[in-house]
Amino acid sequence: MSSTARGARARARMEVTAAIKDEARRQLAADGAAKLSLRAVARELGMVSSALYRYFPSRDDLLTALIIDAYDSLGAGAEAAHREVADAGPVRRWTAVCEAVRGWALGHPHEYALIYGSPVPGYTAPDTTVAAASRVGLLLIGIARDAHQGPGPVRPPLPAGLRPEAERMAADLAPDLPPETVTALVAAWAQLYGLVGFELFGQFNRVVEDRETFFRHAVTRLAHGVGLAQEC
Amino acid sequence: MSSTARGARARARMEVTAAIKDEARRQLAADGAAKLSLRAVARELGMVSSALYRYFPSRDDLLTALIIDAYDSLGAGAEAAHREVADAGPVRRWTAVCEAVRGWALGHPHEYALIYGSPVPGYTAPDTTVAAASRVGLLLIGIARDAHQGPGPVRPPLPAGLRPEAERMAADLAPDLPPETVTALVAAWAQLYGLVGFELFGQFNRVVEDRETFFRHAVTRLAHGVGLAQEC
DNA sequence: ACACATTCGAGAGCACTGCTCTTGCTCTGG
DNA sequence: CCAGAGCAAGAGCAGTGCTCTCGAATGTGT
């Protein structure tokens, strides 16, 4: 309420801020993060470049805002896709989330590159981003949790050296899941983005043609690896 | 022979070209691709910026040269690591190659970002790069080939929709391997870089601590997934 | 051995970038 | 109502990629 009613001044500020982000997002989608120019954004909005610094203290701050929005957009897309199959089995839900990630990446390549490609220049992930960044991960953890309600099949035992780390990760991420599952989950989480990145960044050129089918199969096997399937 | 004896002119050109690339690589390693500046390279080399254009027609061409060198450096590192365990079993060789990739990435983060992060701005992969880029992939294929000499365990059958694509990939990449294996191989290949990228780009911060152990375990499971182990 | 042609380095210059500082105008809270 | 805060505008600095021109050094053909 205070955010909307607190004066016309504040409202105008919000609107201009949103307009700047929108135009910046347009340029980001069109030409990539490297060619995003504060001056061009200002020009397109009919203001002078120095005026823009009242809203974002630097170009990197603008990019950081776009990064957070991108994480949120990706997370919202994944959550929406998950919601549509909320009643299905774990594997189906898992692949739905994975395919939502892939779909979002293909639809927003430059934004994906911004958050999962190389961090722009000096790469510092402010703590503000971690909440937005973990939405997809939380979704995947939730699916694994639901699948492990009953006494699941025993995973291959962890090597002795990994056990402390696996238990630490489990305690941090999902105390109700066995460390073997959490370890597999974290690995699958990273591997998912390997698949998406390779397709998006052209590494699959002249290698994989029917990428959608290939991806669906690969993430299905990922789901099996995490132990989401009935039998192993 | 002609490359060395063909006049002092050509030799000087080679030397200057190499000096430019070396200095550019230094700046790349120090500050990342975004901050690589032709003028700064020229300044450091004691020449004027316009002179540099006699050797590289644009900044992007310089970056392309660095990309090819990076692929070659990574490939050479992986091959060297593989050579040292050439007599070991397939899983051992597989993990050795994977760990070499990880080690190279940690040692050359900005160069890794250049080739496996977001392609710089306009991202066009010239055909010149594909040979250098496929060295690690060929290594992994070779390991799988050696492991599948005898009649290996039957992989879970491919879904019907993937079969044509799997057979096409197998025909292109490794006609002597079963399509199931080739499919798993390509997926594992991409997933490997997902693991490396997540560690390198900070996605594992506050998630995975003992990254070396985690990575070794993850790529071992990757090897099992490709069918390199004795029993499944 | 000489003249020609090619290659190269240097400098000036253009259009662009991120960012700062100062100058005024406008709007708002007490 | 009016002092002070918020804001846009302009000039300006240092840096960038890239182009063009102009001498000078250099290698080559006759």
Short mmCIF file of C-alpha atoms (C1' of nucleotides) in Angstrom, two decimals:
data_model
loop_
_atom_site.label_atom_id
_atom_site.label_comp_id
_atom_site.label_asym_id
_atom_site.label_seq_id
_atom_site.Cartn_x
_atom_site.Cartn_y
_atom_site.Cartn_z
CA MET A 1 0.00 0.00 0.00
CA SER A 2 2.71 2.43 0.91
CA SER A 3 4.38 1.47 -2.33
CA THR A 4 1.44 2.71 -4.39
CA ALA A 5 -0.01 5.48 -2.27
CA ARG A 6 3.17 7.10 -1.07
CA GLY A 7 2.95 10.13 -3.25
CA ALA A 8 2.87 10.61 -6.95
CA ARG A 9 6.61 11.10 -6.77
CA ALA A 10 7.27 7.55 -5.73
CA ARG A 11 4.85 6.23 -8.29
CA ALA A 12 6.55 8.14 -11.06
CA ARG A 13 9.86 6.80 -9.91
CA MET A 14 8.58 3.25 -10.05
CA GLU A 15 7.20 3.78 -13.51
CA VAL A 16 10.39 5.27 -14.86
CA THR A 17 12.40 2.51 -13.24
CA ALA A 18 10.15 -0.08 -14.85
CA ALA A 19 10.38 1.66 -18.21
CA ILE A 20 14.16 1.64 -18.01
CA LYS A 21 14.22 -2.04 -17.16
CA ASP A 22 11.79 -2.83 -19.96
CA GLU A 23 13.80 -1.00 -22.56
CA ALA A 24 17.00 -2.52 -21.21
CA ARG A 25 15.43 -5.96 -21.40
CA ARG A 26 14.47 -5.26 -24.99
CA GLN A 27 18.02 -4.36 -25.90
CA LEU A 28 19.33 -7.33 -23.95
CA ALA A 29 17.06 -9.68 -25.84
CA ALA A 30 18.00 -8.08 -29.13
CA ASP A 31 21.75 -7.76 -28.91
CA GLY A 32 22.97 -9.45 -25.76
CA ALA A 33 24.37 -8.16 -22.53
CA ALA A 34 27.63 -6.97 -24.02
CA LYS A 35 25.91 -4.47 -26.27
CA LEU A 36 23.52 -3.13 -23.66
CA SER A 37 24.20 0.58 -23.54
CA LEU A 38 22.92 2.99 -20.93
CA ARG A 39 23.01 5.80 -23.42
CA ALA A 40 20.97 3.86 -25.94
CA VAL A 41 18.40 3.02 -23.30
CA ALA A 42 18.16 6.65 -22.29
CA ARG A 43 17.98 7.77 -25.91
CA GLU A 44 15.14 5.37 -26.63
CA LEU A 45 13.27 6.66 -23.60
CA GLY A 46 13.74 10.26 -24.66
CA MET A 47 15.93 11.24 -21.79
CA VAL A 48 19.53 12.14 -21.45
CA SER A 49 22.00 9.55 -20.24
CA SER A 50 22.93 11.31 -17.02
CA ALA A 51 19.29 11.30 -15.91
CA LEU A 52 19.34 7.53 -15.92
CA TYR A 53 21.89 7.47 -13.13
CA ARG A 54 19.20 8.71 -10.74
CA TYR A 55 17.62 5.28 -11.09
CA PHE A 56 20.56 2.94 -11.47
CA PRO A 57 23.91 4.00 -10.08
CA SER A 58 25.80 2.10 -12.74
CA ARG A 59 25.41 -0.14 -15.73
CA ASP A 60 26.24 -3.16 -13.61
CA ASP A 61 23.41 -2.33 -11.26
CA LEU A 62 21.01 -2.27 -14.16
CA LEU A 63 22.33 -5.66 -15.24
CA THR A 64 21.95 -7.00 -11.73
CA ALA A 65 18.31 -5.92 -11.72
CA LEU A 66 17.82 -7.71 -15.02
CA ILE A 67 19.52 -10.81 -13.63
CA ILE A 68 17.16 -10.97 -10.68
CA ASP A 69 14.19 -10.49 -12.96
CA ALA A 70 15.48 -13.22 -15.23
CA TYR A 71 15.83 -15.66 -12.34
CA ASP A 72 12.32 -14.80 -11.27
CA SER A 73 10.93 -15.19 -14.76
CA LEU A 74 12.62 -18.57 -15.17
CA GLY A 75 11.48 -19.68 -11.73
CA ALA A 76 7.91 -18.56 -12.37
CA GLY A 77 7.84 -20.40 -15.68
CA ALA A 78 9.11 -23.58 -14.10
CA GLU A 79 6.63 -23.31 -11.26
CA ALA A 80 3.75 -22.74 -13.66
CA ALA A 81 4.75 -25.76 -15.71
CA HIS A 82 5.00 -27.81 -12.54
CA ARG A 83 1.59 -26.70 -11.40
CA GLU A 84 0.01 -27.99 -14.56
CA VAL A 85 1.16 -31.52 -13.88
CA ALA A 86 1.00 -31.36 -10.10
CA ASP A 87 -1.03 -34.55 -9.94
CA ALA A 88 1.18 -36.61 -12.21
CA GLY A 89 3.98 -38.94 -11.16
CA PRO A 90 7.40 -37.70 -10.11
CA VAL A 91 9.09 -38.46 -13.41
CA ARG A 92 6.46 -36.59 -15.35
CA ARG A 93 6.71 -33.62 -13.02
CA TRP A 94 10.49 -33.70 -13.19
CA THR A 95 10.57 -33.67 -16.97
CA ALA A 96 7.93 -30.94 -17.06
CA VAL A 97 10.13 -28.68 -14.95
CA CYS A 98 13.20 -29.50 -17.02
CA GLU A 99 11.38 -28.80 -20.24
CA ALA A 100 10.12 -25.53 -18.85
CA VAL A 101 13.71 -24.54 -18.11
CA ARG A 102 14.73 -25.48 -21.63
CA GLY A 103 11.77 -23.68 -23.14
CA TRP A 104 12.46 -20.53 -21.19
CA ALA A 105 16.12 -20.66 -22.19
CA LEU A 106 15.28 -21.03 -25.87
CA GLY A 107 12.82 -18.18 -25.60
CA HIS A 108 15.15 -15.89 -23.69
CA PRO A 109 18.63 -16.88 -24.87
CA HIS A 110 20.41 -13.70 -23.89
CA GLU A 111 18.78 -13.58 -20.48
CA TYR A 112 19.72 -17.20 -19.96
CA ALA A 113 23.26 -16.42 -21.00
CA LEU A 114 23.25 -13.59 -18.52
CA ILE A 115 22.45 -15.81 -15.56
CA TYR A 116 23.92 -19.19 -16.50
CA GLY A 117 26.58 -18.21 -18.99
CA SER A 118 29.72 -16.48 -17.94
CA PRO A 119 29.03 -13.85 -15.30
CA VAL A 120 29.45 -10.60 -17.15
CA PRO A 121 32.80 -9.01 -16.31
CA GLY A 122 33.62 -8.88 -12.64
CA TYR A 123 30.96 -11.41 -11.63
CA THR A 124 29.73 -10.82 -8.14
CA ALA A 125 26.51 -12.51 -7.13
CA PRO A 126 24.85 -10.24 -4.58
CA ASP A 127 22.92 -12.07 -1.92
CA THR A 128 19.76 -10.55 -3.31
CA THR A 129 19.89 -12.96 -6.19
CA VAL A 130 20.14 -16.21 -4.28
CA ALA A 131 16.46 -16.35 -3.39
CA ALA A 132 15.38 -15.84 -6.96
CA ALA A 133 18.09 -18.18 -8.18
CA SER A 134 17.05 -21.13 -6.09
CA ARG A 135 13.42 -21.40 -7.17
CA VAL A 136 14.05 -24.11 -9.78
CA GLY A 137 16.27 -26.00 -7.38
CA LEU A 138 13.62 -25.94 -4.70
CA LEU A 139 11.11 -27.27 -7.18
CA LEU A 140 13.33 -30.20 -8.02
CA ILE A 141 13.96 -30.92 -4.35
CA GLY A 142 10.24 -30.92 -3.73
CA ILE A 143 9.64 -33.46 -6.46
CA ALA A 144 12.30 -35.72 -5.07
CA ARG A 145 10.83 -35.35 -1.60
CA ASP A 146 7.38 -36.41 -2.75
CA ALA A 147 8.82 -39.37 -4.60
CA HIS A 148 10.67 -40.60 -1.53
CA GLN A 149 7.70 -40.81 0.77
CA GLY A 150 7.69 -44.58 0.84
CA PRO A 151 10.83 -46.59 1.52
CA GLY A 152 12.52 -46.11 -1.83
CA PRO A 153 14.98 -48.46 -3.41
CA VAL A 154 18.40 -48.28 -1.84
CA ARG A 155 20.73 -46.18 -3.94
CA PRO A 156 24.25 -47.44 -4.63
CA PRO A 157 26.21 -46.61 -1.49
CA LEU A 158 28.23 -43.44 -1.42
CA PRO A 159 32.01 -43.69 -1.49
CA ALA A 160 33.44 -43.15 1.97
CA GLY A 161 35.13 -39.88 1.04
CA LEU A 162 31.91 -38.27 -0.08
CA ARG A 163 29.81 -39.25 2.92
CA PRO A 164 30.54 -36.23 5.14
CA GLU A 165 29.91 -33.79 2.30
CA ALA A 166 26.76 -35.63 1.27
CA GLU A 167 25.41 -35.49 4.80
CA ARG A 168 26.26 -31.83 5.06
CA MET A 169 24.45 -31.08 1.80
CA ALA A 170 21.46 -33.12 2.89
CA ALA A 171 21.31 -31.27 6.19
CA ASP A 172 21.41 -27.95 4.37
CA LEU A 173 19.05 -28.67 1.51
CA ALA A 174 16.66 -31.44 2.46
CA PRO A 175 17.15 -33.03 5.88
CA ASP A 176 14.34 -35.47 5.20
CA LEU A 177 16.01 -36.98 2.17
CA PRO A 178 18.80 -39.56 2.24
CA PRO A 179 22.24 -38.13 1.45
CA GLU A 180 22.54 -40.39 -1.59
CA THR A 181 19.46 -38.79 -3.11
CA VAL A 182 20.53 -35.25 -2.31
CA THR A 183 23.90 -35.83 -3.91
CA ALA A 184 22.31 -37.23 -7.04
CA LEU A 185 19.87 -34.35 -7.03
CA VAL A 186 22.53 -31.67 -6.93
CA ALA A 187 24.46 -33.38 -9.70
CA ALA A 188 21.35 -33.74 -11.84
CA TRP A 189 20.54 -30.10 -11.20
CA ALA A 190 23.89 -29.02 -12.62
CA GLN A 191 23.74 -31.52 -15.45
CA LEU A 192 20.36 -30.19 -16.53
CA TYR A 193 21.92 -26.84 -17.20
CA GLY A 194 24.75 -28.52 -19.08
CA LEU A 195 22.22 -29.96 -21.50
CA VAL A 196 20.39 -26.68 -21.88
CA GLY A 197 23.57 -24.66 -22.27
CA PHE A 198 25.04 -26.95 -24.90
CA GLU A 199 21.92 -26.72 -27.00
CA LEU A 200 21.61 -22.97 -26.56
CA PHE A 201 25.22 -22.09 -27.17
CA GLY A 202 25.59 -24.15 -30.30
CA GLN A 203 27.64 -27.02 -28.94
CA PHE A 204 25.06 -29.44 -30.31
CA ASN A 205 25.32 -28.06 -33.83
CA ARG A 206 26.04 -30.89 -36.24
CA VAL A 207 25.74 -33.32 -33.34
CA VAL A 208 22.18 -33.41 -32.06
CA GLU A 209 19.41 -32.59 -34.50
CA ASP A 210 16.15 -33.59 -32.83
CA ARG A 211 16.97 -31.70 -29.69
CA GLU A 212 13.58 -31.78 -28.08
CA THR A 213 13.38 -35.55 -28.18
CA PHE A 214 16.97 -35.90 -27.10
CA PHE A 215 16.45 -33.53 -24.21
CA ARG A 216 13.31 -35.29 -23.01
CA HIS A 217 15.14 -38.60 -23.00
CA ALA A 218 18.18 -37.18 -21.25
CA VAL A 219 16.21 -35.57 -18.44
CA THR A 220 14.11 -38.69 -18.04
CA ARG A 221 17.29 -40.63 -17.42
CA LEU A 222 18.32 -37.88 -15.04
CA ALA A 223 15.09 -38.43 -13.14
CA HIS A 224 15.79 -42.14 -12.95
CA GLY A 225 19.27 -41.40 -11.67
CA VAL A 226 17.79 -39.39 -8.83
CA GLY A 227 15.54 -42.32 -8.02
CA LEU A 228 12.21 -40.89 -9.06
CA ALA A 229 11.11 -43.97 -10.98
CA GLN A 230 9.29 -46.95 -9.56
CA GLU A 231 11.93 -49.46 -10.48
CA CYS A 232 15.59 -48.81 -11.15
CA MET B 1 59.72 -25.47 -43.43
CA SER B 2 58.27 -22.79 -45.63
CA SER B 3 56.63 -21.36 -42.57
CA THR B 4 59.96 -20.69 -40.90
CA ALA B 5 62.27 -19.98 -43.85
CA ARG B 6 59.95 -17.85 -45.94
CA GLY B 7 61.70 -14.60 -45.37
CA ALA B 8 62.43 -12.63 -42.28
CA ARG B 9 59.25 -10.68 -42.98
CA ALA B 10 57.01 -13.65 -42.42
CA ARG B 11 58.89 -14.64 -39.32
CA ALA B 12 58.57 -11.19 -37.86
CA ARG B 13 54.88 -11.25 -38.63
CA MET B 14 54.51 -14.55 -36.82
CA GLU B 15 56.39 -13.24 -33.84
CA VAL B 16 54.34 -10.08 -33.59
CA THR B 17 51.15 -12.07 -34.01
CA ALA B 18 52.21 -14.39 -31.23
CA ALA B 19 53.16 -11.48 -29.01
CA ILE B 20 49.76 -9.92 -29.54
CA LYS B 21 48.00 -13.15 -28.70
CA ASP B 22 50.14 -13.64 -25.62
CA GLU B 23 49.42 -10.19 -24.29
CA ALA B 24 45.75 -10.56 -25.16
CA ARG B 25 45.67 -13.87 -23.33
CA ARG B 26 47.24 -12.19 -20.33
CA GLN B 27 44.56 -9.53 -20.26
CA LEU B 28 41.88 -12.14 -20.84
CA ALA B 29 43.10 -14.18 -17.90
CA ALA B 30 43.34 -11.08 -15.75
CA ASP B 31 40.09 -9.28 -16.47
CA GLY B 32 37.92 -11.45 -18.67
CA ALA B 33 36.86 -11.20 -22.26
CA ALA B 34 34.62 -8.19 -21.75
CA LYS B 35 37.51 -6.00 -20.67
CA LEU B 36 39.94 -7.13 -23.33
CA SER B 37 40.93 -3.96 -25.11
CA LEU B 38 42.83 -3.74 -28.37
CA ARG B 39 44.25 -0.41 -27.38
CA ALA B 40 45.51 -1.76 -24.08
CA VAL B 41 47.16 -4.68 -25.82
CA ALA B 42 48.83 -2.36 -28.29
CA ARG B 43 49.88 -0.01 -25.51
CA GLU B 44 51.46 -2.82 -23.56
CA LEU B 45 53.34 -3.93 -26.65
CA GLY B 46 54.63 -0.44 -27.33
CA MET B 47 52.77 0.04 -30.54
CA VAL B 48 49.91 2.18 -31.59
CA SER B 49 46.45 0.70 -31.79
CA SER B 50 46.03 1.10 -35.51
CA ALA B 51 49.13 -0.97 -36.14
CA LEU B 52 47.45 -3.92 -34.49
CA TYR B 53 44.84 -4.03 -37.20
CA ARG B 54 47.52 -5.25 -39.61
CA TYR B 55 47.47 -8.50 -37.66
CA PHE B 56 43.86 -8.90 -36.59
CA PRO B 57 41.18 -7.20 -38.62
CA SER B 58 38.95 -6.72 -35.61
CA ARG B 59 38.65 -7.36 -31.92
CA ASP B 60 36.38 -10.29 -32.60
CA ASP B 61 39.02 -11.90 -34.79
CA LEU B 62 41.50 -11.65 -31.95
CA LEU B 63 38.98 -13.27 -29.64
CA THR B 64 38.34 -16.01 -32.18
CA ALA B 65 42.04 -16.77 -32.29
CA LEU B 66 42.07 -16.97 -28.50
CA ILE B 67 39.04 -19.26 -28.57
CA ILE B 68 40.76 -21.70 -30.90
CA ASP B 69 43.87 -21.65 -28.76
CA ALA B 70 41.76 -22.26 -25.67
CA TYR B 71 40.05 -25.26 -27.23
CA ASP B 72 43.44 -26.61 -28.20
CA SER B 73 44.87 -26.02 -24.76
CA LEU B 74 41.94 -27.76 -23.11
CA GLY B 75 42.08 -30.62 -25.58
CA ALA B 76 45.81 -31.05 -25.12
CA GLY B 77 45.42 -31.08 -21.36
CA ALA B 78 42.71 -33.70 -21.51
CA GLU B 79 44.73 -35.83 -23.90
CA ALA B 80 47.81 -35.62 -21.71
CA ALA B 81 45.80 -36.66 -18.68
CA HIS B 82 44.34 -39.53 -20.62
CA ARG B 83 47.75 -40.66 -21.79
CA GLU B 84 48.93 -41.00 -18.23
CA VAL B 85 46.24 -43.57 -17.44
CA ALA B 86 46.06 -45.16 -20.85
CA ASP B 87 46.43 -48.64 -19.38
CA ALA B 88 43.78 -48.27 -16.71
CA GLY B 89 40.15 -49.33 -16.93
CA PRO B 90 37.54 -47.28 -18.75
CA VAL B 91 36.06 -45.70 -15.66
CA ARG B 92 39.46 -44.58 -14.46
CA ARG B 93 40.29 -43.13 -17.86
CA TRP B 94 36.90 -41.43 -18.05
CA THR B 95 37.27 -39.76 -14.69
CA ALA B 96 40.82 -38.75 -15.53
CA VAL B 97 39.64 -36.91 -18.63
CA CYS B 98 36.77 -35.30 -16.76
CA GLU B 99 39.04 -34.15 -13.99
CA ALA B 100 41.46 -32.75 -16.52
CA VAL B 101 38.64 -30.70 -17.98
CA ARG B 102 37.69 -29.46 -14.53
CA GLY B 103 41.29 -28.70 -13.66
CA TRP B 104 41.85 -26.77 -16.85
CA ALA B 105 38.65 -24.81 -16.28
CA LEU B 106 39.64 -23.88 -12.73
CA GLY B 107 43.08 -22.87 -13.95
CA HIS B 108 41.79 -20.85 -16.89
CA PRO B 109 38.40 -19.58 -15.79
CA HIS B 110 38.11 -16.71 -18.23
CA GLU B 111 39.23 -18.81 -21.15
CA TYR B 112 36.74 -21.47 -20.15
CA ALA B 113 34.04 -18.84 -19.94
CA LEU B 114 35.04 -17.70 -23.38
CA ILE B 115 34.45 -21.08 -24.98
CA TYR B 116 31.74 -22.66 -22.82
CA GLY B 117 30.09 -19.63 -21.31
CA SER B 118 27.94 -17.36 -23.35
CA PRO B 119 29.45 -16.80 -26.77
CA VAL B 120 30.72 -13.27 -26.61
CA PRO B 121 28.29 -10.91 -28.31
CA GLY B 122 27.27 -11.97 -31.79
CA TYR B 123 28.39 -15.56 -31.31
CA THR B 124 29.34 -17.16 -34.56
CA ALA B 125 31.36 -20.33 -34.38
CA PRO B 126 33.57 -20.38 -37.46
CA ASP B 127 34.16 -23.84 -38.85
CA THR B 128 37.81 -23.45 -37.95
CA THR B 129 36.97 -24.04 -34.34
CA VAL B 130 35.11 -27.32 -34.67
CA ALA B 131 38.23 -29.44 -35.02
CA ALA B 132 39.80 -27.94 -31.92
CA ALA B 133 36.50 -28.06 -30.09
CA SER B 134 35.89 -31.75 -30.58
CA ARG B 135 39.10 -33.08 -29.10
CA VAL B 136 37.64 -33.81 -25.67
CA GLY B 137 34.56 -35.35 -27.23
CA LEU B 138 36.66 -37.66 -29.36
CA LEU B 139 38.57 -38.72 -26.29
CA LEU B 140 35.37 -39.67 -24.50
CA ILE B 141 34.09 -41.56 -27.53
CA GLY B 142 37.34 -43.48 -27.71
CA ILE B 143 37.05 -44.55 -24.09
CA ALA B 144 33.51 -45.74 -24.63
CA ARG B 145 34.62 -47.61 -27.73
CA ASP B 146 37.33 -49.47 -25.87
CA ALA B 147 34.93 -50.34 -23.09
CA HIS B 148 32.41 -51.82 -25.50
CA GLN B 149 34.71 -54.32 -27.16
CA GLY B 150 33.04 -57.30 -25.59
CA PRO B 151 29.28 -57.79 -25.63
CA GLY B 152 28.33 -55.22 -23.07
CA PRO B 153 25.28 -55.28 -20.87
CA VAL B 154 22.13 -54.31 -22.70
CA ARG B 155 21.21 -50.72 -22.03
CA PRO B 156 17.64 -49.82 -21.26
CA PRO B 157 15.93 -49.65 -24.63
CA LEU B 158 15.51 -46.29 -26.29
CA PRO B 159 12.05 -44.80 -26.52
CA ALA B 160 10.67 -45.24 -30.01
CA GLY B 161 10.71 -41.54 -30.80
CA LEU B 162 14.40 -41.20 -30.12
CA ARG B 163 15.52 -44.19 -32.15
CA PRO B 164 15.97 -42.46 -35.53
CA GLU B 165 17.91 -39.61 -33.96
CA ALA B 166 20.00 -42.01 -31.92
CA GLU B 167 20.88 -44.03 -34.99
CA ARG B 168 21.75 -40.87 -36.90
CA MET B 169 24.03 -39.69 -34.12
CA ALA B 170 25.66 -43.10 -33.87
CA ALA B 171 26.26 -43.16 -37.63
CA ASP B 172 27.84 -39.71 -37.44
CA LEU B 173 29.92 -40.07 -34.33
CA ALA B 174 30.70 -43.74 -33.70
CA PRO B 175 29.20 -46.24 -36.13
CA ASP B 176 30.71 -49.10 -34.17
CA LEU B 177 28.87 -48.23 -30.97
CA PRO B 178 25.24 -49.05 -30.22
CA PRO B 179 22.89 -46.05 -30.50
CA GLU B 180 21.96 -46.37 -26.84
CA THR B 181 25.55 -45.83 -25.84
CA VAL B 182 26.10 -42.93 -28.21
CA THR B 183 23.02 -41.19 -26.87
CA ALA B 184 24.15 -41.63 -23.31
CA LEU B 185 27.61 -40.45 -24.30
CA VAL B 186 26.43 -37.21 -25.84
CA ALA B 187 24.24 -36.50 -22.83
CA ALA B 188 27.08 -37.23 -20.43
CA TRP B 189 29.36 -35.02 -22.48
CA ALA B 190 27.01 -32.07 -22.05
CA GLN B 191 26.34 -32.88 -18.42
CA LEU B 192 30.04 -32.87 -17.65
CA TYR B 193 30.21 -29.24 -18.67
CA GLY B 194 27.16 -28.52 -16.58
CA LEU B 195 29.02 -29.72 -13.52
CA VAL B 196 32.16 -27.78 -14.40
CA GLY B 197 30.26 -24.63 -15.26
CA PHE B 198 28.22 -24.63 -12.08
CA GLU B 199 31.33 -24.91 -9.96
CA LEU B 200 33.22 -22.31 -11.94
CA PHE B 201 30.45 -19.75 -12.18
CA GLY B 202 29.54 -19.85 -8.52
CA GLN B 203 26.29 -21.79 -8.69
CA PHE B 204 27.68 -24.25 -6.17
CA ASN B 205 28.43 -21.53 -3.64
CA ARG B 206 26.79 -22.36 -0.34
CA VAL B 207 25.69 -25.67 -1.84
CA VAL B 208 28.67 -27.88 -2.56
CA GLU B 209 31.77 -27.41 -0.45
CA ASP B 210 34.04 -30.36 -1.15
CA ARG B 211 33.81 -29.85 -4.86
CA GLU B 212 36.64 -32.11 -5.90
CA THR B 213 35.13 -35.13 -4.16
CA PHE B 214 31.67 -34.28 -5.37
CA PHE B 215 32.88 -33.89 -8.92
CA ARG B 216 34.76 -37.17 -8.91
CA HIS B 217 31.67 -38.97 -7.66
CA ALA B 218 29.39 -37.28 -10.19
CA VAL B 219 31.56 -38.10 -13.18
CA THR B 220 31.98 -41.66 -11.95
CA ARG B 221 28.25 -42.02 -12.01
CA LEU B 222 28.28 -40.44 -15.44
CA ALA B 223 30.71 -43.15 -16.54
CA HIS B 224 28.42 -45.82 -15.17
CA GLY B 225 25.53 -44.25 -17.03
CA VAL B 226 27.42 -44.56 -20.29
CA GLY B 227 28.03 -48.20 -19.49
CA LEU B 228 31.73 -48.10 -18.82
CA ALA B 229 31.55 -50.19 -15.68
CA GLN B 230 31.65 -53.96 -15.46
CA GLU B 231 28.29 -54.36 -13.82
CA CYS B 232 25.46 -51.92 -13.90
"C1'" DA C 1 72.15 -3.03 -58.42
"C1'" DC C 2 68.25 -0.45 -59.05
"C1'" DA C 3 63.47 0.60 -59.16
"C1'" DC C 4 59.03 -1.08 -58.08
"C1'" DA C 5 55.54 -2.83 -55.02
"C1'" DT C 6 54.16 -4.35 -50.82
"C1'" DT C 7 54.05 -4.13 -46.05
"C1'" DC C 8 54.19 -1.80 -41.95
"C1'" DG C 9 53.97 1.84 -38.06
"C1'" DA C 10 52.32 6.18 -36.70
"C1'" DG C 11 49.03 9.81 -36.17
"C1'" DA C 12 44.71 12.11 -36.56
"C1'" DG C 13 40.06 11.57 -36.35
"C1'" DC C 14 35.04 9.69 -35.95
"C1'" DA C 15 31.43 7.84 -33.36
"C1'" DC C 16 30.52 5.63 -29.45
"C1'" DT C 17 30.71 4.18 -24.43
"C1'" DG C 18 30.30 4.71 -18.86
"C1'" DC C 19 30.39 8.08 -15.63
"C1'" DT C 20 30.80 12.82 -13.03
"C1'" DC C 21 29.73 17.46 -11.96
"C1'" DT C 22 27.31 21.62 -12.15
"C1'" DT C 23 23.27 24.27 -13.28
"C1'" DG C 24 18.77 25.22 -12.99
"C1'" DC C 25 13.64 23.69 -12.82
"C1'" DT C 26 9.67 21.42 -10.47
"C1'" DC C 27 7.28 19.44 -7.19
"C1'" DT C 28 6.20 18.32 -2.37
"C1'" DG C 29 6.07 18.08 2.76
"C1'" DG C 30 5.98 20.94 6.88
"C1'" DC D 1 3.70 29.40 1.18
"C1'" DC D 2 8.23 28.35 0.57
"C1'" DA D 3 12.52 25.94 1.76
"C1'" DG D 4 14.54 21.78 0.40
"C1'" DA D 5 14.48 17.58 -1.92
"C1'" DG D 6 14.17 15.22 -6.30
"C1'" DC D 7 15.02 15.50 -10.91
"C1'" DA D 8 16.48 16.49 -15.98
"C1'" DA D 9 19.78 18.55 -18.80
"C1'" DG D 10 24.20 19.80 -20.57
"C1'" DA D 11 29.10 19.88 -20.74
"C1'" DG D 12 32.93 17.29 -20.15
"C1'" DC D 13 36.55 13.45 -19.16
"C1'" DA D 14 38.68 9.24 -20.23
"C1'" DG D 15 38.30 5.39 -22.62
"C1'" DT D 16 36.85 2.23 -26.62
"C1'" DG D 17 36.73 0.01 -31.76
"C1'" DC D 18 37.77 1.22 -36.13
"C1'" DT D 19 39.16 3.98 -40.57
"C1'" DC D 20 42.09 6.69 -43.36
"C1'" DT D 21 46.15 8.77 -44.81
"C1'" DC D 22 51.00 9.39 -45.04
"C1'" DG D 23 55.87 8.47 -44.84
"C1'" DA D 24 59.36 4.89 -44.18
"C1'" DA D 25 61.24 0.43 -44.08
"C1'" DT D 26 61.48 -3.82 -46.53
"C1'" DG D 27 61.53 -7.55 -49.74
"C1'" DT D 28 61.30 -8.77 -54.91
"C1'" DG D 29 61.69 -8.81 -60.04
"C1'" DT D 30 64.39 -7.23 -63.84
#
